Coordinates of C-alpha atoms and ligand atoms in Angstrom, one line a residue:
X24 CA -3.7 12.5 -16.4
X25 CA 0.0 13.5 -16.7
X26 CA 2.8 11.0 -17.1
X27 CA 6.1 11.7 -15.6
X28 CA 8.1 9.2 -17.3
X29 CA 8.7 5.5 -16.3
X30 CA 10.0 2.4 -14.6
X31 CA 9.9 2.2 -11.1
X32 CA 7.9 -1.1 -10.1
X33 CA 5.9 -0.7 -6.6
X34 CA 7.0 -4.0 -5.1
X35 CA 8.9 -2.3 -2.4
X36 CA 7.0 0.3 -1.4
X37 CA 4.9 -1.7 1.6
X38 CA 8.1 -1.6 3.0
X39 CA 8.2 2.1 3.5
X40 CA 10.6 2.8 0.8
X41 CA 10.5 6.6 -0.2
X42 CA 10.0 7.5 -3.4
X43 CA 10.9 10.5 -5.2
X44 CA 9.1 11.1 -8.9
X45 CA 11.1 11.9 -12.3
X46 CA 9.9 14.8 -14.4
X47 CA 10.8 14.7 -18.0
X48 CA 8.7 18.0 -18.2
X49 CA 9.9 20.0 -15.3
X50 CA 11.0 23.2 -17.1
X51 CA 7.6 23.8 -18.6
X52 CA 6.6 24.9 -14.6
X53 CA 8.1 28.1 -13.5
X54 CA 8.4 26.2 -9.8
X55 CA 9.8 22.9 -8.8
X56 CA 8.4 20.2 -6.1
X57 CA 9.8 17.6 -4.7
X58 CA 8.4 14.7 -2.7
X59 CA 9.3 11.9 -1.1
X60 CA 6.5 8.9 0.1
X61 CA 6.7 6.9 3.6
X62 CA 4.2 4.1 4.2
X63 CA 1.4 2.4 2.7
X64 CA 0.6 2.3 -1.0
X65 CA -2.5 5.1 0.1
X66 CA 0.3 7.3 1.1
X67 CA 2.0 6.7 -2.4
X68 CA -1.1 7.0 -4.2
X69 CA -1.7 10.2 -2.4
X70 CA 1.2 11.3 -3.3
X71 CA 0.1 11.6 -7.0
X72 CA -2.8 13.5 -5.9
X73 CA -1.0 15.8 -3.9
X74 CA 1.5 16.4 -7.6
X75 CA -1.9 16.4 -9.2
X76 CA -3.3 19.9 -7.0
X77 CA 0.7 21.3 -7.0
X78 CA 0.5 20.4 -11.2
X79 CA -2.4 23.4 -11.5
X80 CA -0.7 25.6 -8.8
X81 CA 2.5 25.3 -11.6
X82 CA 5.0 23.4 -9.9
X83 CA 6.5 21.0 -11.7
X84 CA 8.1 17.4 -10.0
X85 CA 11.5 17.4 -10.1
X86 CA 14.0 13.9 -9.1
X87 CA 16.2 16.5 -7.3
X88 CA 15.8 18.1 -3.9
X89 CA 18.8 20.7 -4.6
X90 CA 16.8 22.2 -7.4
X91 CA 13.0 21.9 -5.4
X92 CA 11.5 25.1 -4.3
X93 CA 9.2 23.0 -2.1
X94 CA 10.5 19.9 -0.5
X95 CA 7.2 17.8 0.9
X96 CA 7.5 14.3 2.6
X97 CA 4.4 12.2 2.8
X98 CA 5.1 10.9 6.1
X99 CA 3.8 7.3 8.0
X100 CA 3.2 6.6 11.5
X101 CA 2.2 3.1 12.1
X102 CA 5.5 2.1 14.0
X103 CA 7.9 4.2 15.8
X104 CA 10.8 3.1 13.2
X105 CA 8.9 5.0 10.7
X106 CA 8.7 8.1 12.3
X107 CA 12.3 8.1 12.9
X108 CA 13.2 8.1 9.6
X109 CA 11.1 10.7 8.6
X110 CA 12.7 12.8 11.6
X111 CA 16.3 11.7 10.0
X112 CA 15.4 12.3 6.7
X113 CA 14.4 16.3 8.3
X114 CA 17.9 16.9 9.5
X115 CA 19.4 16.1 6.3
X116 CA 16.6 19.0 4.3
X117 CA 17.7 21.0 7.5
X118 CA 21.4 21.5 5.9
X119 CA 19.8 22.5 2.4
X120 CA 18.0 24.4 3.8
X121 CA 20.8 26.5 5.2
X122 CA 22.6 26.8 2.3
X123 CA 19.0 27.8 0.4
X124 CA 16.7 29.7 2.7
X125 CA 14.1 30.6 0.7
X126 CA 13.2 26.6 0.0
X127 CA 9.8 25.5 1.7
X128 CA 9.4 22.4 3.8
X129 CA 5.9 20.7 4.0
X130 CA 5.3 17.4 5.9
X131 CA 2.0 15.8 5.1
X132 CA 0.6 12.5 5.5
X133 CA 0.3 10.6 8.9
X134 CA 2.8 11.9 11.0
X135 CA 1.3 15.4 10.4
X136 CA -2.1 14.2 11.5
X137 CA -0.8 12.7 14.4
X138 CA 1.5 15.7 15.8
X139 CA -0.5 18.6 14.2
X140 CA 1.6 22.3 15.2
X141 CA 3.5 20.3 17.5
X142 CA 5.7 19.5 14.5
X143 CA 6.2 23.4 13.7
X144 CA 7.3 23.1 17.6
X145 CA 9.5 20.2 17.5
X146 CA 11.3 21.0 14.0
X147 CA 11.7 24.2 13.3
X148 CA 12.7 24.1 9.6
X149 CA 9.4 22.6 8.7
X150 CA 7.0 25.4 7.3
X151 CA 3.9 23.2 6.0
X152 CA 2.1 20.8 7.9
X153 CA -1.0 19.0 6.0
X154 CA -3.1 16.1 6.9
X155 CA -4.4 13.4 4.5
X156 CA -7.8 15.1 4.3
X157 CA -6.7 18.9 3.3
X158 CA -4.4 18.6 0.4
X159 CA -6.8 20.6 -1.3
X160 CA -5.5 23.4 0.6
X161 CA -1.9 23.1 -0.5
X162 CA -1.9 26.2 -2.9
X163 CA -3.1 28.6 0.2
X164 CA -0.7 26.7 2.7
X165 CA 2.4 27.0 0.2
X166 CA 1.1 31.3 -0.1
X167 CA 1.3 31.9 3.3
X168 CA 4.4 30.2 4.0
X169 CA 5.8 32.1 1.0
X170 CA 5.3 35.0 3.0
X171 CA 6.9 33.7 6.3
X172 CA 4.4 32.3 8.1
X173 CA 4.2 29.0 9.2
X174 CA 0.7 26.9 7.9
X175 CA -1.1 24.0 9.3
X176 CA -3.9 22.2 8.0
X177 CA -5.0 18.7 9.9
X178 CA -8.3 18.8 9.4
X179 CA -10.1 15.8 8.9
X180 CA -13.3 15.1 6.9
X181 CA -15.9 13.1 6.7
X182 CA -16.7 13.2 3.0
X183 CA -13.4 14.4 1.1
X184 CA -12.2 11.2 -1.2
X185 CA -10.6 13.2 -3.9
X186 CA -12.6 11.5 -6.4
X187 CA -12.5 14.4 -8.8
X188 CA -8.9 15.1 -9.1
X189 CA -6.9 13.3 -11.8
X190 CA -3.7 11.9 -10.1
X191 CA -0.5 12.3 -11.8
X192 CA 1.3 8.6 -11.9
X193 CA 4.5 9.4 -10.6
X194 CA 7.4 7.3 -11.1
X195 CA 5.5 5.3 -13.1
X196 CA 6.5 2.4 -15.4
X197 CA 3.3 3.2 -17.5
X198 CA 1.9 -0.4 -16.6
X199 CA 0.3 -0.7 -13.4
X200 CA -1.4 2.1 -11.2
X201 CA -3.2 2.5 -8.1
X202 CA -6.7 3.4 -7.8
X203 CA -7.7 4.8 -4.4
X204 CA -11.5 3.9 -3.2
X205 CA -12.0 4.7 0.2
X206 CA -10.4 7.0 3.1
X207 CA -10.2 6.3 6.2
X208 CA -11.0 3.5 8.8
X209 CA -13.4 2.5 11.2
X210 CA -12.2 -0.6 12.5
X211 CA -10.3 0.8 15.4
X212 CA -8.0 -2.8 16.4
X213 CA -6.2 -1.7 19.0
X214 CA -2.6 -1.4 18.4
X215 CA -3.6 0.6 15.3
X216 CA -2.9 4.7 14.5
X217 CA -4.8 4.7 11.0
X218 CA -8.2 5.5 12.5
X219 CA -6.7 8.6 14.2
X220 CA -4.4 9.9 11.4
X221 CA -6.9 9.3 8.3
X222 CA -10.2 9.6 10.3
X223 CA -13.6 7.6 9.4
X224 CA -14.1 5.6 6.3
X225 CA -15.7 7.2 3.3
X226 CA -16.0 5.2 0.2
X227 CA -15.4 6.9 -3.1
X228 CA -17.8 7.8 -6.2
X229 CA -18.1 4.4 -8.3
X230 CA -18.4 5.9 -11.4
X231 CA -15.0 8.2 -10.7
X232 CA -13.3 4.7 -10.1
X233 CA -14.3 3.2 -13.4
X234 CA -13.5 6.6 -15.1
X235 CA -10.4 6.3 -13.9
X236 CA -9.8 2.5 -14.9
X237 CA -11.0 3.3 -17.9
X238 CA -8.5 6.3 -18.8
X239 CA -5.3 4.4 -17.4
X240 CA -6.3 2.0 -19.8
X241 CA -6.8 4.3 -22.7
X242 CA -3.1 5.1 -21.8
X243 CA -1.7 1.5 -21.9
X244 CA -1.9 0.6 -18.7
X245 CA -2.7 -3.1 -18.1
X246 CA -3.0 -3.2 -14.0
X247 CA -4.7 -1.4 -11.9
X248 CA -4.9 -1.9 -7.9
X249 CA -7.7 -0.8 -6.0
X250 CA -7.0 0.3 -2.3
X251 CA -8.3 1.1 1.0
X252 CA -7.8 0.1 4.7
X253 CA -10.5 -2.1 4.4
X254 CA -11.8 -2.9 0.9
X255 CA -14.4 -5.4 1.8
X256 CA -16.5 -2.3 3.6
X257 CA -16.6 -0.3 0.2
X258 CA -20.6 0.8 -0.2
X259 CA -21.7 3.7 -2.6
X260 CA -25.1 4.3 -3.5
X261 CA -25.6 5.1 -6.9
X262 CA -28.8 6.9 -7.0
X263 CA -29.5 8.1 -10.3
X264 CA -29.5 3.8 -10.9
X265 CA -31.1 2.9 -7.8
X266 CA -27.7 0.6 -7.6
X267 CA -26.1 -0.3 -4.2
X268 CA -22.1 -1.1 -5.0
X269 CA -20.9 -3.3 -3.0
X270 CA -17.1 -4.0 -3.5
X271 CA -17.8 -6.8 -5.1
X272 CA -20.1 -5.5 -7.6
X273 CA -17.2 -2.8 -8.2
X274 CA -14.7 -5.2 -8.6
X275 CA -17.0 -6.6 -11.3
X276 CA -17.2 -2.8 -13.2
X277 CA -13.4 -2.3 -12.9
X278 CA -13.1 -5.7 -14.5
X279 CA -15.2 -5.2 -17.5
X280 CA -13.5 -2.1 -18.2
X281 CA -11.3 -4.8 -20.2
X282 CA -10.1 -8.2 -20.2
X283 CA -6.9 -7.1 -21.0
X284 CA -6.7 -4.9 -17.9
X285 CA -6.2 -6.7 -14.3
X286 CA -7.8 -5.8 -11.4
X287 CA -6.0 -6.1 -8.3
X288 CA -6.9 -4.7 -4.8
X289 CA -5.5 -4.4 -1.0
X290 CA -6.0 -4.7 2.0
X291 CA -9.2 -7.2 2.9
X292 CA -10.2 -7.6 6.4
X293 CA -10.4 -11.4 7.2
X294 CA -14.1 -10.2 8.8
X295 CA -15.3 -8.7 6.5
X296 CA -14.0 -10.4 3.0
X297 CA -17.3 -12.1 1.5
X298 CA -18.1 -14.7 -0.6
X299 CA -19.2 -12.4 -3.5
X300 CA -16.3 -11.4 -4.0
X301 CA -14.3 -14.9 -3.7
X302 CA -17.1 -15.6 -6.3
X303 CA -16.5 -12.6 -8.4
X304 CA -12.6 -13.2 -8.8
X305 CA -13.3 -16.6 -9.8
X306 CA -15.6 -15.5 -13.1
X307 CA -13.2 -12.8 -14.0
X308 CA -10.2 -14.1 -15.4
X309 CA -8.6 -10.4 -15.4
X310 CA -9.5 -10.1 -11.9
X311 CA -5.9 -11.2 -10.0
X312 CA -6.1 -14.5 -7.6
X313 CA -4.0 -12.9 -5.3
X314 CA -5.8 -11.8 -1.8
X315 CA -3.4 -10.0 0.9
X316 CA -5.4 -11.1 4.3
X317 CA -3.5 -10.0 7.5
X318 CA -3.7 -12.3 10.1
X319 CA -2.1 -9.9 12.6
X320 CA -1.9 -12.8 15.1
X321 CA -2.7 -16.9 15.5
X322 CA -4.1 -16.5 19.4
X323 CA -7.7 -15.9 19.7
X324 CA -7.0 -14.5 23.1
X325 CA -4.4 -12.3 21.8
X326 CA -6.9 -11.2 18.6
X327 CA -9.3 -10.7 21.0
X328 CA -7.2 -7.6 23.0
X329 CA -6.2 -6.4 19.5
X330 CA -9.7 -5.9 18.8
X331 CA -9.6 -7.9 15.1
X332 CA -13.2 -9.4 15.6
X333 CA -12.4 -12.8 14.5
X334 CA -11.2 -16.2 16.2
X335 CA -8.3 -18.1 14.7
X336 CA -11.2 -20.6 13.9
X337 CA -12.7 -17.8 11.4
X338 CA -9.2 -16.6 9.9
X339 CA -9.0 -20.8 8.8
X340 CA -12.0 -21.1 7.8
X341 CA -11.8 -17.7 5.3
X342 CA -8.5 -19.1 3.8
X343 CA -10.0 -22.9 3.7
X344 CA -13.2 -20.7 1.7
X345 CA -10.9 -18.9 -0.6
X346 CA -9.0 -22.1 -1.9
X347 CA -11.9 -24.3 -1.9
X348 CA -13.3 -21.4 -4.7
X349 CA -10.3 -19.7 -6.1
X350 CA -8.3 -23.3 -5.7
X351 CA -5.0 -21.2 -6.8
X352 CA -5.0 -18.5 -5.1
X353 CA -1.8 -16.6 -4.0
X354 CA -2.6 -15.6 -0.3
X355 CA -0.4 -13.4 1.8
X356 CA -0.2 -11.6 5.9
X357 CA 0.7 -9.3 7.6
X358 CA 1.7 -10.5 11.2
X359 CA 2.4 -9.0 14.3
X360 CA 5.2 -10.3 17.1
X361 CA 5.3 -9.9 20.8
X362 CA 1.7 -7.6 21.1
X363 CA 1.1 -6.7 24.7
X364 CA 0.8 -10.1 26.8
X365 CA 1.7 -12.2 24.2
X366 CA 3.1 -16.0 25.5
X367 CA 4.7 -18.4 24.2
X368 CA 1.5 -20.6 23.7
X369 CA 0.1 -17.5 21.5
X370 CA 3.3 -17.4 19.5
X371 CA 3.3 -20.9 18.7
X372 CA -0.4 -20.6 17.9
X373 CA 1.1 -17.2 15.3
X374 CA 3.2 -19.9 13.9
X375 CA 0.7 -22.5 13.5
X376 CA -1.8 -20.8 11.5
X377 CA 0.9 -19.6 9.1
X378 CA 2.1 -23.5 8.2
X379 CA -1.8 -24.2 7.7
X380 CA -2.3 -21.2 5.4
X381 CA 0.6 -21.8 3.6
X382 CA 1.3 -18.0 3.2
X383 CA 3.0 -16.9 -0.2
X384 CA 4.7 -14.0 1.6
X385 CA 4.4 -12.1 4.6
X386 CA 5.3 -8.5 6.2
X387 CA 6.2 -9.2 9.4
X388 CA 6.5 -6.4 12.3
X389 CA 7.4 -6.6 16.2
X390 CA 4.8 -4.2 18.5
X391 CA 5.6 -0.7 18.3
X392 CA 3.1 1.1 21.2
X393 CA 1.5 4.2 19.1
X394 CA 0.3 7.2 21.6
X395 CA -3.3 7.3 21.5
X396 CA -4.3 3.8 20.2
X397 CA -6.4 1.6 22.5
X398 CA -3.6 -0.6 23.4
X399 CA -1.4 2.3 24.1
X400 CA -4.1 3.3 26.6
X401 CA -5.2 -0.3 27.7
X402 CA -2.2 -2.6 28.0
X403 CA 1.2 -2.3 28.9
X404 CA 3.7 -3.2 26.3
X405 CA 5.0 -5.7 28.2
X406 CA 6.9 -8.2 25.9
X407 CA 10.8 -7.5 26.3
X408 CA 12.3 -6.5 23.3
X409 CA 14.6 -9.1 22.9
X410 CA 11.5 -11.7 23.1
X411 CA 9.9 -9.6 20.3
X412 CA 13.1 -9.8 18.5
X413 CA 13.4 -13.4 19.0
X414 CA 9.5 -14.6 18.3
X415 CA 9.8 -12.2 15.0
X416 CA 12.6 -13.8 13.8
X417 CA 10.9 -17.2 13.9
X418 CA 8.0 -15.9 12.2
X419 CA 10.2 -14.4 9.4
X420 CA 12.1 -17.9 9.1
X421 CA 9.3 -19.5 8.8
X422 CA 7.7 -17.7 5.9
X423 CA 11.3 -18.0 4.8
X424 CA 10.5 -21.9 4.6
X425 CA 7.1 -21.3 3.2
X426 CA 7.7 -18.8 0.2
X427 CA 10.5 -21.3 -0.6
X428 CA 7.9 -24.5 -0.6
X429 CA 5.7 -22.1 -2.2
X430 CA 7.9 -21.4 -4.8
X431 CA 8.7 -25.1 -5.0
X432 CA 5.5 -26.0 -6.2
X433 CA 5.3 -23.6 -9.0
X434 CA 8.3 -25.6 -11.1
X435 CA 6.8 -26.9 -14.1
X436 CA 4.0 -24.3 -14.5
X437 CA 3.0 -21.8 -16.9
X438 CA 1.8 -18.5 -15.8
X439 CA 0.7 -15.6 -17.6
X440 CA 3.1 -12.8 -16.6
X441 CA 2.2 -8.9 -17.5
X442 CA 5.6 -7.4 -18.3
X443 CA 6.6 -4.6 -16.2
X444 CA 10.3 -3.8 -17.2
X445 CA 13.8 -5.1 -17.4
X446 CA 15.0 -7.5 -14.5
X447 CA 17.2 -5.7 -11.9
X448 CA 19.8 -8.0 -13.3
X449 CA 20.2 -8.0 -16.7
X450 CA 18.4 -5.7 -20.0
X451 CA 18.2 -9.2 -21.1
X452 CA 15.6 -10.0 -19.2
X453 CA 12.0 -9.1 -18.3
X454 CA 10.2 -8.9 -15.2
X455 CA 6.8 -9.2 -14.5
X456 CA 4.2 -10.9 -12.3
X457 CA 2.2 -13.6 -12.3
X458 CA -2.1 -13.6 -11.2
X459 CA -0.7 -14.7 -7.7
X460 CA 1.7 -11.7 -7.5
X461 CA 4.9 -13.3 -7.9
X462 CA 7.7 -11.8 -9.4
X463 CA 8.9 -14.0 -12.7
X464 CA 11.9 -13.5 -14.6
X465 CA 12.8 -14.8 -18.0
X466 CA 14.5 -14.2 -20.5
X467 CA 13.7 -11.9 -23.8
X468 CA 15.1 -14.3 -26.4
X469 CA 14.0 -13.4 -29.7
X470 CA 10.3 -12.8 -29.1
X471 CA 9.1 -9.6 -29.5
X472 CA 7.7 -8.6 -26.3
X473 CA 7.1 -5.2 -24.9
X474 CA 6.7 -3.6 -21.3
X475 CA 2.6 -4.2 -21.0
X476 CA 2.5 -7.4 -22.9
X477 CA 1.5 -11.0 -21.9
X478 CA 3.4 -13.4 -22.3
X479 CA 3.4 -16.9 -20.8
X480 CA 5.9 -18.5 -19.0
X481 CA 7.0 -21.7 -18.0
X482 CA 9.0 -21.9 -14.6
X483 CA 12.0 -23.6 -14.3
X484 CA 14.0 -22.4 -11.2
X485 CA 13.4 -20.2 -8.7
X486 CA 14.9 -18.3 -5.7
X487 CA 12.8 -17.2 -2.5
X488 CA 12.0 -14.3 -3.9
X489 CA 11.8 -14.5 -7.6
X490 CA 10.9 -17.0 -10.1
X491 CA 12.5 -18.0 -12.8
X492 CA 11.2 -19.1 -16.1
X493 CA 11.4 -19.2 -20.0
X494 CA 8.6 -18.3 -22.2
X495 CA 6.5 -21.0 -24.4
X496 CA 4.2 -20.3 -27.0
Ligands
SAH519 N1 -5.6 -1.5 6.4 C1 -4.7 -2.9 6.7 C2 -3.1 -2.4 7.6 C3 -2.6 -1.4 7.8 S1 -1.5 -1.1 8.3 C4 -5.4 -4.1 7.9 O1 -6.3 -4.1 8.2 O2 -4.6 -5.1 7.2 C5 -0.4 -2.4 7.7 C6 0.0 -3.3 8.9 O3 1.2 -2.7 9.7 C7 -0.7 -3.9 9.8 O4 -1.5 -5.2 9.4 C8 -0.2 -4.0 11.0 O5 0.4 -5.7 10.8 C9 1.0 -3.7 11.1 N2 0.8 -2.4 12.3 C10 0.0 -1.4 12.4 N3 0.3 -1.0 13.5 C11 1.1 -1.6 14.2 C12 2.2 -1.2 15.3 N4 1.6 -0.5 16.4 N5 3.2 -1.8 15.6 C13 3.7 -2.9 14.9 N6 2.6 -3.4 13.5 C14 1.6 -2.7 13.3
SF4_520 FE1 -5.5 -0.1 11.3 FE2 -6.9 -2.2 11.8 FE3 -8.0 -0.2 10.4 FE4 -6.0 -2.1 9.1 S1 -8.7 -2.5 9.8 S2 -6.2 0.3 9.0 S3 -5.3 -2.4 11.2 S4 -7.8 -0.2 12.4
F3S521 FE1 1.7 4.4 7.7 FE2 -0.6 6.3 7.3 FE3 -0.4 4.1 5.4 S1 0.0 5.3 9.4 S2 0.2 2.8 7.0 S3 0.7 5.7 6.2 S4 -2.2 4.9 6.2

């Protein structure tokens, strides 16, 4: 694996923020590519696989799209707004391409998969369209596009996991990294486009995951996040050792790489997270006490329409079980406001579960109908926009209060913090996360800490998003 230098953290990635790689070694390649990623962590992780494939073809990454021979957008389809953002960005690239006709523009990821060759009709400047399972064919597609043909490959696969490809870490802080452990999703939540854009679920060879974690650790990384749309259904048969590797087993194996290597994972599905996973988390100090457990809705009736396959009671019981086995576990959620047929009482039910779960943090959205999904085919998107927005605001406001309460409870506590870099505000302060995934900033003082070190920090104060503390020895 090769690093392309330094210091951007991943904290805003789930909000769909784009990023471009920064390359210090770009001049050693004869061609340059520029990539922007939108959407979830899986997409960011895929961009690192794409960077690796392109590098072997003689493309170096650049942060400056104006000097790029190839501009790539790794896109997201999860909500309409995500697609609009990409469309807007493409119009900006059109102007650049007019001045530089040889530059190729490629669209990757979920929007490429959803729209397929329609993309080429709708967006004339796009030369290449590649779906999430077809990145290995990029070199051929680029070659084709260089001759002036438009090229498309959106074939989904039942096997592809890119297991053997060593990701080129883009915009890495050198401390934290993602590892994809599976691809696709079999769940068919009715609102969700992911099963259509990413195909069937498949798990990656456990050995290749552990080797990647070991390699990262050997190169100074201190935290890995295991990624999948539904990590609890990870399942891989190790034929050589006659072993069935479940997600709990995989977590354990990665934790055993080193007690100094933190392990996180995302995303857990409330129907699938097992006691075995919770006990494994409790057993290993370096498996972080943090679970992202998307609720979506607190109403059993709406959950049923969403095809989430759990009830409100089941969800509550899961949260209780987590708190029983891992008392100091951080829990966060995803919530959708205004799903089809949602009534005021359903919305109240959502607020109720948010309260009882006492989430530290949530990602909150209003429902956006996605073409082709079960919900789009079966139900009317019947909640007026102003009601969706009002309910979303109530959800956001409540989460604000819950986050405040959660942070307030941390005042006076001491946490082990993995230092990720300078704080946003000042070079005299470090920032890092505790096991519960909360960001903590603290003055560097006269201590000789470096990025990638662990420090014990006592919390003295807080804002809604950050804890503020002091080193304790
Ligand atoms: N696999 C993950 C989620 C992936 S998508 C899981 O199952 O939790 C991330 C989040 O986007 C979802 O949890 C959901 O809250 C939100 N989302 C998905 N489709 C949406 C839609 N059509 N409208 C609004 N939000 C949506
Ligand atoms: Fe979408 Fe549901 Fe799969 Fe998550 S579990 S990716 S929400 S279908
Ligand atoms: Fe978006 Fe695809 Fe991820 S739709 S959220 S980039 S799996």
